[in-house]
Coordinates of C-alpha atoms and ligand atoms in Angstrom, one line a residue:
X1 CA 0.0 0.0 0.0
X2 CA 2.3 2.3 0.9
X3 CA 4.3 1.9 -2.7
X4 CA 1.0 2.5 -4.2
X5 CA 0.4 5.7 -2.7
X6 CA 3.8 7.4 -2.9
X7 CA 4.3 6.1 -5.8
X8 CA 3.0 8.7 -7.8
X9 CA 5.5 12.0 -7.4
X10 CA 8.9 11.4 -6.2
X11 CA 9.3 7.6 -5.5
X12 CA 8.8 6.6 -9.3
X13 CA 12.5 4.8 -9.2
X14 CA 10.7 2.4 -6.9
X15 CA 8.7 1.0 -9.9
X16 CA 10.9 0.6 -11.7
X17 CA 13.7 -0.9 -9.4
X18 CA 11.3 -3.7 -9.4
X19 CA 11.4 -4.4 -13.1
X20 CA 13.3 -7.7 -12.3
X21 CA 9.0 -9.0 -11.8
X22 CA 7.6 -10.8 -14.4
X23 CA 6.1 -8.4 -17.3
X24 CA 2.4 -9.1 -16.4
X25 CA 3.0 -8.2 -12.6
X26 CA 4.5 -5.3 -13.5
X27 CA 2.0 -4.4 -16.1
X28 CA -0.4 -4.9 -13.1
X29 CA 1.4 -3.1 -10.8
X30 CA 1.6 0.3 -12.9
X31 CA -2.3 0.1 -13.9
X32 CA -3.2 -0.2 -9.8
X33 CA -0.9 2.8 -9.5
X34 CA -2.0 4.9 -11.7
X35 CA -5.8 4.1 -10.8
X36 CA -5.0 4.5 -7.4
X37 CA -3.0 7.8 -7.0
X38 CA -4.4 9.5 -9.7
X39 CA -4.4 12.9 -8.1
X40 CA -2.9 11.7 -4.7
X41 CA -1.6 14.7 -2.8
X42 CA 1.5 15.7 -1.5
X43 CA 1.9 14.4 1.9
X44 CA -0.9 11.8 1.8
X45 CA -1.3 8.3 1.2
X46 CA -4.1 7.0 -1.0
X47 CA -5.1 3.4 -1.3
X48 CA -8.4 1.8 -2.7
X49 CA -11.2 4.6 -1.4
X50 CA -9.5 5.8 1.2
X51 CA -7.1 8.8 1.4
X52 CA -4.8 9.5 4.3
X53 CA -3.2 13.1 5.1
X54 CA -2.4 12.5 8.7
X55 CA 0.1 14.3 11.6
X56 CA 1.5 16.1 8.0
X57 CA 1.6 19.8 9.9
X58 CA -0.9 20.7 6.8
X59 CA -2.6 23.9 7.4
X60 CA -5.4 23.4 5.0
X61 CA -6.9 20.1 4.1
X62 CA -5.1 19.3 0.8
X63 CA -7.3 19.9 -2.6
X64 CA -7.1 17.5 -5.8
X65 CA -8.4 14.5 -4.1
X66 CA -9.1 11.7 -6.0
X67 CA -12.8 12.1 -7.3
X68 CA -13.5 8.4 -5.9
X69 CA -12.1 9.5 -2.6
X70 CA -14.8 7.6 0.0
X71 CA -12.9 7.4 3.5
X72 CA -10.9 10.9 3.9
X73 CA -8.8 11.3 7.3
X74 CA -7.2 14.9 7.9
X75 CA -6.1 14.1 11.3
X76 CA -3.4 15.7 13.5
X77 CA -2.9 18.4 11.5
X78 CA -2.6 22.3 11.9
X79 CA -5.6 23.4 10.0
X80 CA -7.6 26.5 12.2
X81 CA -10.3 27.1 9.8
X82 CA -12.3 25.2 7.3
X83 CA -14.8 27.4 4.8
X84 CA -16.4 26.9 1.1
X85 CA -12.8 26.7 0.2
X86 CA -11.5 23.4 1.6
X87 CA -13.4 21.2 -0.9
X88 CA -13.0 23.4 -4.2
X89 CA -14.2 20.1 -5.8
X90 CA -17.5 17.7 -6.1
X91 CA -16.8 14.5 -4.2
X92 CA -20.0 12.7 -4.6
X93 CA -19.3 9.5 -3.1
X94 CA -17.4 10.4 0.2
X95 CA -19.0 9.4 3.3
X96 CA -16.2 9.6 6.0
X97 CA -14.4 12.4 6.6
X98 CA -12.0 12.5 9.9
X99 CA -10.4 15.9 10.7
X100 CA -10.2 15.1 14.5
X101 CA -6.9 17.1 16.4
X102 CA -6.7 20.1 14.1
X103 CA -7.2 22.7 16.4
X104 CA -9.7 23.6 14.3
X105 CA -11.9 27.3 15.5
X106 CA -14.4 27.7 13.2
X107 CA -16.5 25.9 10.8
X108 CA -18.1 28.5 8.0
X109 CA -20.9 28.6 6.3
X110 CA -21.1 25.9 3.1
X111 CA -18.0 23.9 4.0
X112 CA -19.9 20.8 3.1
X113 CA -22.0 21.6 0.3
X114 CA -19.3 19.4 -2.0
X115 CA -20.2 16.5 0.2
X116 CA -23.3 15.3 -1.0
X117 CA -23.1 11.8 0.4
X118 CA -21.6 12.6 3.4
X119 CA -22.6 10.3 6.6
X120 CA -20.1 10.5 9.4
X121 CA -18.0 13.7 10.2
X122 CA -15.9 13.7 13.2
X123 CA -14.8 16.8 14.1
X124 CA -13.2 15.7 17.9
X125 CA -10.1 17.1 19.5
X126 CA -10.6 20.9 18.0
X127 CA -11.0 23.8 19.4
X128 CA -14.5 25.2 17.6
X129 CA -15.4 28.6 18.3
X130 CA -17.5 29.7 15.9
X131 CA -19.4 27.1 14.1
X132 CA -21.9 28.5 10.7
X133 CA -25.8 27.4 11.1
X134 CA -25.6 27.0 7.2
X135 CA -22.2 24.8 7.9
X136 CA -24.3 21.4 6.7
X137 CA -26.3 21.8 3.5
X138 CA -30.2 21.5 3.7
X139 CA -30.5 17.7 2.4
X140 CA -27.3 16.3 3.7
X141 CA -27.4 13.3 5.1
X142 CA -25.2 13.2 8.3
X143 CA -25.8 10.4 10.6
X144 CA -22.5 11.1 12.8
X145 CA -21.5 13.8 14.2
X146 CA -18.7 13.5 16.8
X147 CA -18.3 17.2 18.7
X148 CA -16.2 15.1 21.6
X149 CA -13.8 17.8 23.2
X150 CA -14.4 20.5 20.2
X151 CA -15.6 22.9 22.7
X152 CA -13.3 24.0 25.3
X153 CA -15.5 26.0 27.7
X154 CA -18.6 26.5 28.3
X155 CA -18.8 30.3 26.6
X156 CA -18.9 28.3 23.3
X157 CA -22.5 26.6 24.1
X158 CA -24.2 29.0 21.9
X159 CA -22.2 27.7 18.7
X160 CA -23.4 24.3 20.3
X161 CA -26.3 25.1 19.8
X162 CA -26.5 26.9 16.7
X163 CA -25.3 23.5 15.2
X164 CA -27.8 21.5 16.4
X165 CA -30.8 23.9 16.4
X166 CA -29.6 25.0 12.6
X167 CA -32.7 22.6 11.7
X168 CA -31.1 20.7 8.9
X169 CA -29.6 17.7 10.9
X170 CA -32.3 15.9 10.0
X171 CA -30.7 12.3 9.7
X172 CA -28.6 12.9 12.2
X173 CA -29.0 9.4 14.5
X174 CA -25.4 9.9 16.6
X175 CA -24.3 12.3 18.2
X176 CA -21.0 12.2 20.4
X177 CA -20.9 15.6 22.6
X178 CA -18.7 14.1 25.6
X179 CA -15.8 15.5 27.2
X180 CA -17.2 19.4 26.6
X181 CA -18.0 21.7 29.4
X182 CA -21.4 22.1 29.0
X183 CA -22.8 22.6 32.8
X184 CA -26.0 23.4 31.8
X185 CA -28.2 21.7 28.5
X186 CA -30.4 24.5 27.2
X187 CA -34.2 22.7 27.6
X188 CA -34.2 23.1 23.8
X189 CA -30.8 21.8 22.7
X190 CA -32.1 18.3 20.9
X191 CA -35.4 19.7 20.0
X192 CA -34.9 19.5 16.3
X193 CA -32.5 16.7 16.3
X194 CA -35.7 14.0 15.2
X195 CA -34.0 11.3 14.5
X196 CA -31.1 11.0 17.7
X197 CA -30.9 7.4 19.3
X198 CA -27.4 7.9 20.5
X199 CA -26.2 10.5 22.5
X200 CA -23.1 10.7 24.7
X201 CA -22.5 13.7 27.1
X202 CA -19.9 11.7 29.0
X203 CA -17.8 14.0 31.2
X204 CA -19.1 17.2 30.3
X205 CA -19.8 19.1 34.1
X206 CA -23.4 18.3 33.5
X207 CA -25.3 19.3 37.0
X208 CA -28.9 19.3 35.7
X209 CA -31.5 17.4 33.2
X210 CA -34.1 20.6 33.0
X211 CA -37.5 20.0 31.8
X212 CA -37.9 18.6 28.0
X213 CA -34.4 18.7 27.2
X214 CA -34.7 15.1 26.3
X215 CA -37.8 14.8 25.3
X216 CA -37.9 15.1 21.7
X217 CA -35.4 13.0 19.8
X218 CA -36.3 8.9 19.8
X219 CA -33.2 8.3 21.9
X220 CA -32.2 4.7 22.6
X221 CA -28.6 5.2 24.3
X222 CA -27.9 7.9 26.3
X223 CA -24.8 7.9 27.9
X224 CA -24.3 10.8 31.0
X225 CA -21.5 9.0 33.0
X226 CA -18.7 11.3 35.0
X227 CA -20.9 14.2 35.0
X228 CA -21.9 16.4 38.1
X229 CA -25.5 15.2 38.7
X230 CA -26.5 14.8 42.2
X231 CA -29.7 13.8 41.7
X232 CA -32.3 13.5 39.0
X233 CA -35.4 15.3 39.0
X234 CA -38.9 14.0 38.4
X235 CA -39.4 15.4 35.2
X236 CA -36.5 13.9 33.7
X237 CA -37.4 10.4 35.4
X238 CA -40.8 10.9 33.5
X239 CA -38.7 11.5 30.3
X240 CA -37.4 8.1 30.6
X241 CA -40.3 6.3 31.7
X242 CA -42.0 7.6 28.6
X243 CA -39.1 5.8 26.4
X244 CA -39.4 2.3 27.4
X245 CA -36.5 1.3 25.0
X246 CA -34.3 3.7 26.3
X247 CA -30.8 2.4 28.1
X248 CA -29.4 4.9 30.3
X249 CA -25.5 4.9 31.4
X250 CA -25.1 7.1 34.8
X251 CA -21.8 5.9 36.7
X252 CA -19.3 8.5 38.2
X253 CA -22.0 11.0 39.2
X254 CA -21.8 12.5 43.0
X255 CA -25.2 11.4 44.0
X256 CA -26.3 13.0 47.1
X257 CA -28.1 10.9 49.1
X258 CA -30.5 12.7 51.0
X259 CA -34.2 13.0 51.4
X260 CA -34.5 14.7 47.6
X261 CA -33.2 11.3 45.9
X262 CA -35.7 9.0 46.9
X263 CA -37.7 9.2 43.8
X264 CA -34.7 8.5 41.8
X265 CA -33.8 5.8 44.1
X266 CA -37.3 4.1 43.4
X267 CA -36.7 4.6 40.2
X268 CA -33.3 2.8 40.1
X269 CA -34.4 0.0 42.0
X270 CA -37.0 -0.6 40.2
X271 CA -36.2 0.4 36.0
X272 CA -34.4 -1.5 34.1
X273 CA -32.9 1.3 31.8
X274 CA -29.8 1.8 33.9
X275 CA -27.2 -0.6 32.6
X276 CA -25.1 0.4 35.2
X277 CA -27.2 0.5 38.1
X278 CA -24.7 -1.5 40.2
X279 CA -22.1 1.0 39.9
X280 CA -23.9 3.9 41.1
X281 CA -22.6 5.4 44.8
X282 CA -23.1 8.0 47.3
X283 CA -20.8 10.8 46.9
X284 CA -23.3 12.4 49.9
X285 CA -24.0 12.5 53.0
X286 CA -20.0 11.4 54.8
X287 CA -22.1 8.9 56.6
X288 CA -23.2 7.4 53.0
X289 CA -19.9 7.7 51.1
X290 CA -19.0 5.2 48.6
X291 CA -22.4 3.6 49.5
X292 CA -23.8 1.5 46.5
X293 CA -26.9 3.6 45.9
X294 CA -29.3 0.5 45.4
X295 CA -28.1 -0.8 49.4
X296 CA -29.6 2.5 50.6
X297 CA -32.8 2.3 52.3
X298 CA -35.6 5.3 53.0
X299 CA -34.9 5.8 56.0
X300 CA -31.4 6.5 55.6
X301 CA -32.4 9.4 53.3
X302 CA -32.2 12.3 55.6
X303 CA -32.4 16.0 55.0
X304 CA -29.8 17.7 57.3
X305 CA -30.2 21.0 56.0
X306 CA -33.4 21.0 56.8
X307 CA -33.6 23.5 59.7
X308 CA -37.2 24.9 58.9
X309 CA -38.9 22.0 59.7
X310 CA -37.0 21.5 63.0
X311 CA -38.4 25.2 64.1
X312 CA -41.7 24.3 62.8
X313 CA -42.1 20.9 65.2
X314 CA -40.5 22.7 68.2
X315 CA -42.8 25.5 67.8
X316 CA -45.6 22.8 67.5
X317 CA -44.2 21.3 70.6
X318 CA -43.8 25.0 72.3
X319 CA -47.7 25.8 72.1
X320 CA -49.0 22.2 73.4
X321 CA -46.3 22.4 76.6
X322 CA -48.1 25.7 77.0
X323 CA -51.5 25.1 76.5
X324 CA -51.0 21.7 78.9
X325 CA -49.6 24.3 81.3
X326 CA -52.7 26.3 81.0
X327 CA -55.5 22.9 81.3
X328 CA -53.7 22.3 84.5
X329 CA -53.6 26.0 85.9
X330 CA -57.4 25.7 85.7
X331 CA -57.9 22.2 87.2
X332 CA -56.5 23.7 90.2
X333 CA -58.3 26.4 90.2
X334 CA -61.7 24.0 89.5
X335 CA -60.4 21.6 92.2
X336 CA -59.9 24.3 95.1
X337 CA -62.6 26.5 94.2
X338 CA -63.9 25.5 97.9
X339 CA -60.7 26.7 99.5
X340 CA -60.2 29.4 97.3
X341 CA -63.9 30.8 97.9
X342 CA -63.0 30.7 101.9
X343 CA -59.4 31.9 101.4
X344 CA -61.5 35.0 99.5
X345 CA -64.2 35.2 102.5
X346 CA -61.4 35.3 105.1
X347 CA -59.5 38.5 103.2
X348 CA -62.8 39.8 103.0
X349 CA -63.6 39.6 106.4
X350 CA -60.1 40.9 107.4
X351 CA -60.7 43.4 105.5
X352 CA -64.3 44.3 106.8
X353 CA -62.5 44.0 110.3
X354 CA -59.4 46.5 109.7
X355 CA -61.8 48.9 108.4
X356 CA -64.1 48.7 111.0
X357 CA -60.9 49.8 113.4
X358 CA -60.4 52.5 111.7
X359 CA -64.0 53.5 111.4
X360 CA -63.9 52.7 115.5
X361 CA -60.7 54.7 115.7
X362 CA -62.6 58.4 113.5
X363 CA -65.4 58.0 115.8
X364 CA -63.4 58.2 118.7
X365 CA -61.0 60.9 117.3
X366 CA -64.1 63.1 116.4
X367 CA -65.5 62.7 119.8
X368 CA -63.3 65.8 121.3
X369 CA -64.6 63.9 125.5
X370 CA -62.8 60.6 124.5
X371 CA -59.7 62.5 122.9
X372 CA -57.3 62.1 125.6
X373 CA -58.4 58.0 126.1
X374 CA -57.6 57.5 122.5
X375 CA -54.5 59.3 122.6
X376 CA -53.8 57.0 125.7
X377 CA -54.9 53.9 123.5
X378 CA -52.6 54.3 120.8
X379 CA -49.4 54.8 123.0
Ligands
LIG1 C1 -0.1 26.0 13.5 O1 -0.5 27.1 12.8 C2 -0.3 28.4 13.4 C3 -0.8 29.5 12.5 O2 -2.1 29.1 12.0 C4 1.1 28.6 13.8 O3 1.3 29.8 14.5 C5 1.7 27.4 14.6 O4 3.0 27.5 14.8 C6 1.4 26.1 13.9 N1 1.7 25.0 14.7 C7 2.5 24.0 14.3 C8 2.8 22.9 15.3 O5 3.0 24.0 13.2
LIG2 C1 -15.4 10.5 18.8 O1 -14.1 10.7 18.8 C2 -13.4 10.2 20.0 C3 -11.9 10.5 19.9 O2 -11.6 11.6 19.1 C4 -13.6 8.7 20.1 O3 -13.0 8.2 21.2 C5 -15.1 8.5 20.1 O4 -15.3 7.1 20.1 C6 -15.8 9.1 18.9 N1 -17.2 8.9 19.1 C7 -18.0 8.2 18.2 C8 -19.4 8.1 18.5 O5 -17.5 7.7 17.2
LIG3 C1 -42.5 20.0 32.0 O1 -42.9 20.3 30.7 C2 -44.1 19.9 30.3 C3 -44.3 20.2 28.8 O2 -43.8 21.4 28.5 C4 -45.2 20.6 31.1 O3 -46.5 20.1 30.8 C5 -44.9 20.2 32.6 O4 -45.8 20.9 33.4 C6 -43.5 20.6 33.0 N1 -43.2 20.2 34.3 C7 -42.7 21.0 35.2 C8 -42.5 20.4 36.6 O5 -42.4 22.1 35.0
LIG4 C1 -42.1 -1.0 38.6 O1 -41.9 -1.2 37.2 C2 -43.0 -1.9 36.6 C3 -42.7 -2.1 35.2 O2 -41.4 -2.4 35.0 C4 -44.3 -1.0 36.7 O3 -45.4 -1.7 36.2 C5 -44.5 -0.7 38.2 O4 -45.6 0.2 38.3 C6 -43.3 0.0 38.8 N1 -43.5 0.2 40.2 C7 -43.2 1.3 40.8 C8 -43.4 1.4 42.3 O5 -42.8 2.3 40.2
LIG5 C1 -18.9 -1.3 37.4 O1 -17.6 -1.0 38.0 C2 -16.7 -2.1 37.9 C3 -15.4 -1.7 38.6 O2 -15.7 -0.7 39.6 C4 -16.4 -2.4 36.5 O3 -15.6 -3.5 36.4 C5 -17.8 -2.8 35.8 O4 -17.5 -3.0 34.4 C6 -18.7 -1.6 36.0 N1 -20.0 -2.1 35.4 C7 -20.7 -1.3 34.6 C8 -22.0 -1.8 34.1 O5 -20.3 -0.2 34.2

């Protein structure tokens, strides 16, 4: 193979070094050559349908490719943009094309309109920053796309989604998004990918599944392992439940264990969409650690955070003490009222007695012939 391909520029004297072969063989020989490497470029190698330009430093992916070219890698290369430009020429019967590690930024508008046939285009290991809407043409039909580490922070999610939401990946059944900071999925980020089955957002910072972000394409894989989830929330359990057929890969997530999980853990224990459902553990509570998630029970589930409800129930507990307090106060009171009601006659008549002293005592005072005597008296 590797005669073949380089044969066709500099190595000629290769060919015909090998004259000592019989006349057929080497009549054989020159005809696969020349079929094979007709247009070859510099730096590549080209055998049957597939052409080769890889860790070659190129800076633009080369042109004159062979019109039959099916398989085309460009990888490890030095190539920052690709535009309307890179494929000058009509190759209608590629359907691979590899341009992974490039450190490729942006992807312009029409790049692929020479690439009628076009099914798998990985684009992995770049660093995309602006990516055209119009990058795919209307009725292409890409089934492929791998985006795996093309992104390299999360500021680039709107060229993300200006890919995906262009409208036009119609076909589109896989799509390989892993290993891109993503955090947060815009709810509509799939909505007009119809035809997804396989999704991988493997190690991607994912900390939430919001509302209908999965709902629309058919997915059958979805792979969300090494993420930041700590728990999943109804509506996305309800996503899968409505997609029976749908297996689920959720390992290396920091599940936290508390009282918030235990839909999810009903959910694990009892689905069989998790193919991994063994390997999922606590990363929460310290108490739970490194637990196997389906070995937890309910009533290990706790909410420690959860200081309004402790007010609430001592509170609770505050007014019954009080108003227990309060039942008893009166039962005394109901049980003495017979001491009580003497206890009050005896004041009264104390009272009635001290006053009737000093009404005793005026009397006398007034009386100017018993003056002296009461003077006396109170000595
Ligand atoms: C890659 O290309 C850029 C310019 O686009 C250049 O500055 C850089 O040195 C190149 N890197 C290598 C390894 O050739
Ligand atoms: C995407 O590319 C990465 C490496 O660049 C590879 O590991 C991964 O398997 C590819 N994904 C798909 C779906 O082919
Ligand atoms: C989730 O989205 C659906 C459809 O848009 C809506 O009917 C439902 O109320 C939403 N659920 C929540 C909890 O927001
Ligand atoms: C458990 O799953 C079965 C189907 O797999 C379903 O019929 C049943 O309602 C589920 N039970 C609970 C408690 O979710
Ligand atoms: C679970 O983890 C073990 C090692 O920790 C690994 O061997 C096994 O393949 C994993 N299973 C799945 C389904 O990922």
């Amino acid at each position: 193979m590797r005669l073949l391909s380089t044969s066709c520029g500099r190595d000629r004297g290769e060919i015909r070094a090998r004259s000592h072969m019989s006349g057929v063989m080497h009549f054989l020989f020159l005809l696969a050559a020349v079929l094979s490497c007709h247009g070859c470029p510099d730096k590549c190698l080209c055998f049957s349908q597939t052409v080769k330009c890889q860790n070659q430093d190129l800076d633009a992916i080369p042109h004159s490719l062979p019109a039959n070219t099916k398989f085309l890698f460009v990888t490890g290369n030095n190539i920052s943009h690709i535009s309307v430009d890179s494929f000058p020429t009509h190759l209608q019967m590629l359907t691979d094309l590899y341009l992974s590690g490039n450190e490729i930024e942006s992807v312009d508008a029409m790049v692929f309109d020479n690439l009628p046939n076009l099914v798998r285009l990985d684009l992995s290991n770049n660093n995309i920053q602006t990516f055209s809407g119009r990058a795919f043409p209307l009725d292409n039909k890409v089934q492929l796309l791998n985006l795996s580490r093309s992104f390299h922070s999360h500021s680039f999610m709107d060229v993300v989604l200006s890919v995906l939401q262009s409208g036009n990946l119609l076909k589109l059944t896989v799509l390989d998004l892993s290993n891109n900071d993503l955090v947060i999925l815009p709810d509509n980020i799939f909505a007009s990918l119809s035809s997804l089955v396989d999704l991988s957002l493997q190690n991607s910072a994912i900390i939430s599944i919001q509302n209908g972000t999965l709902r629309a394409p058919p997915l059958l894989d979805l792979d969300l392992r090494y993420n930041s989830l700590r728990d999943l929330p109804a509506t996305a359990l309800e996503e899968f439940r409505l997609k029976p057929a749908l297996r689920i890969q959720l390992a290396g997530n920091p599940w936290r264990c508390d009282c918030f999980i235990d839909n999810m853990l009903l959910w694990l224990k009892n689905s069989t969409q998790v193919i991994d459902v063994q390997n999922q553990t606590c990363a929460e509570p310290e108490a739970l650690r490194r637990q196997p998630l389906l070995q937890v029970e309910q009533s290990q589930l706790k909410c420690s955070g959860d200081m309004d409800g402790v007010l609430e129930t001592s509170y609770v507990f505050l007014g019954l003490v009080l108003a227990l307090i309060g039942v008893i106060f009166l039962l005394v009171l109901y049980l003495n009222r017979k001491g009580i009601k003497r206890w009050m006659y005896n004041i009264r008549d104390a009272c009635r007695d001290h006053m009737e002293g000093y009404h005793y005592r005026y009397e006398i005072n007034s009386d100017p012939r018993l003056a002296n005597l009461s003077i006396n008296s109170d000595v």
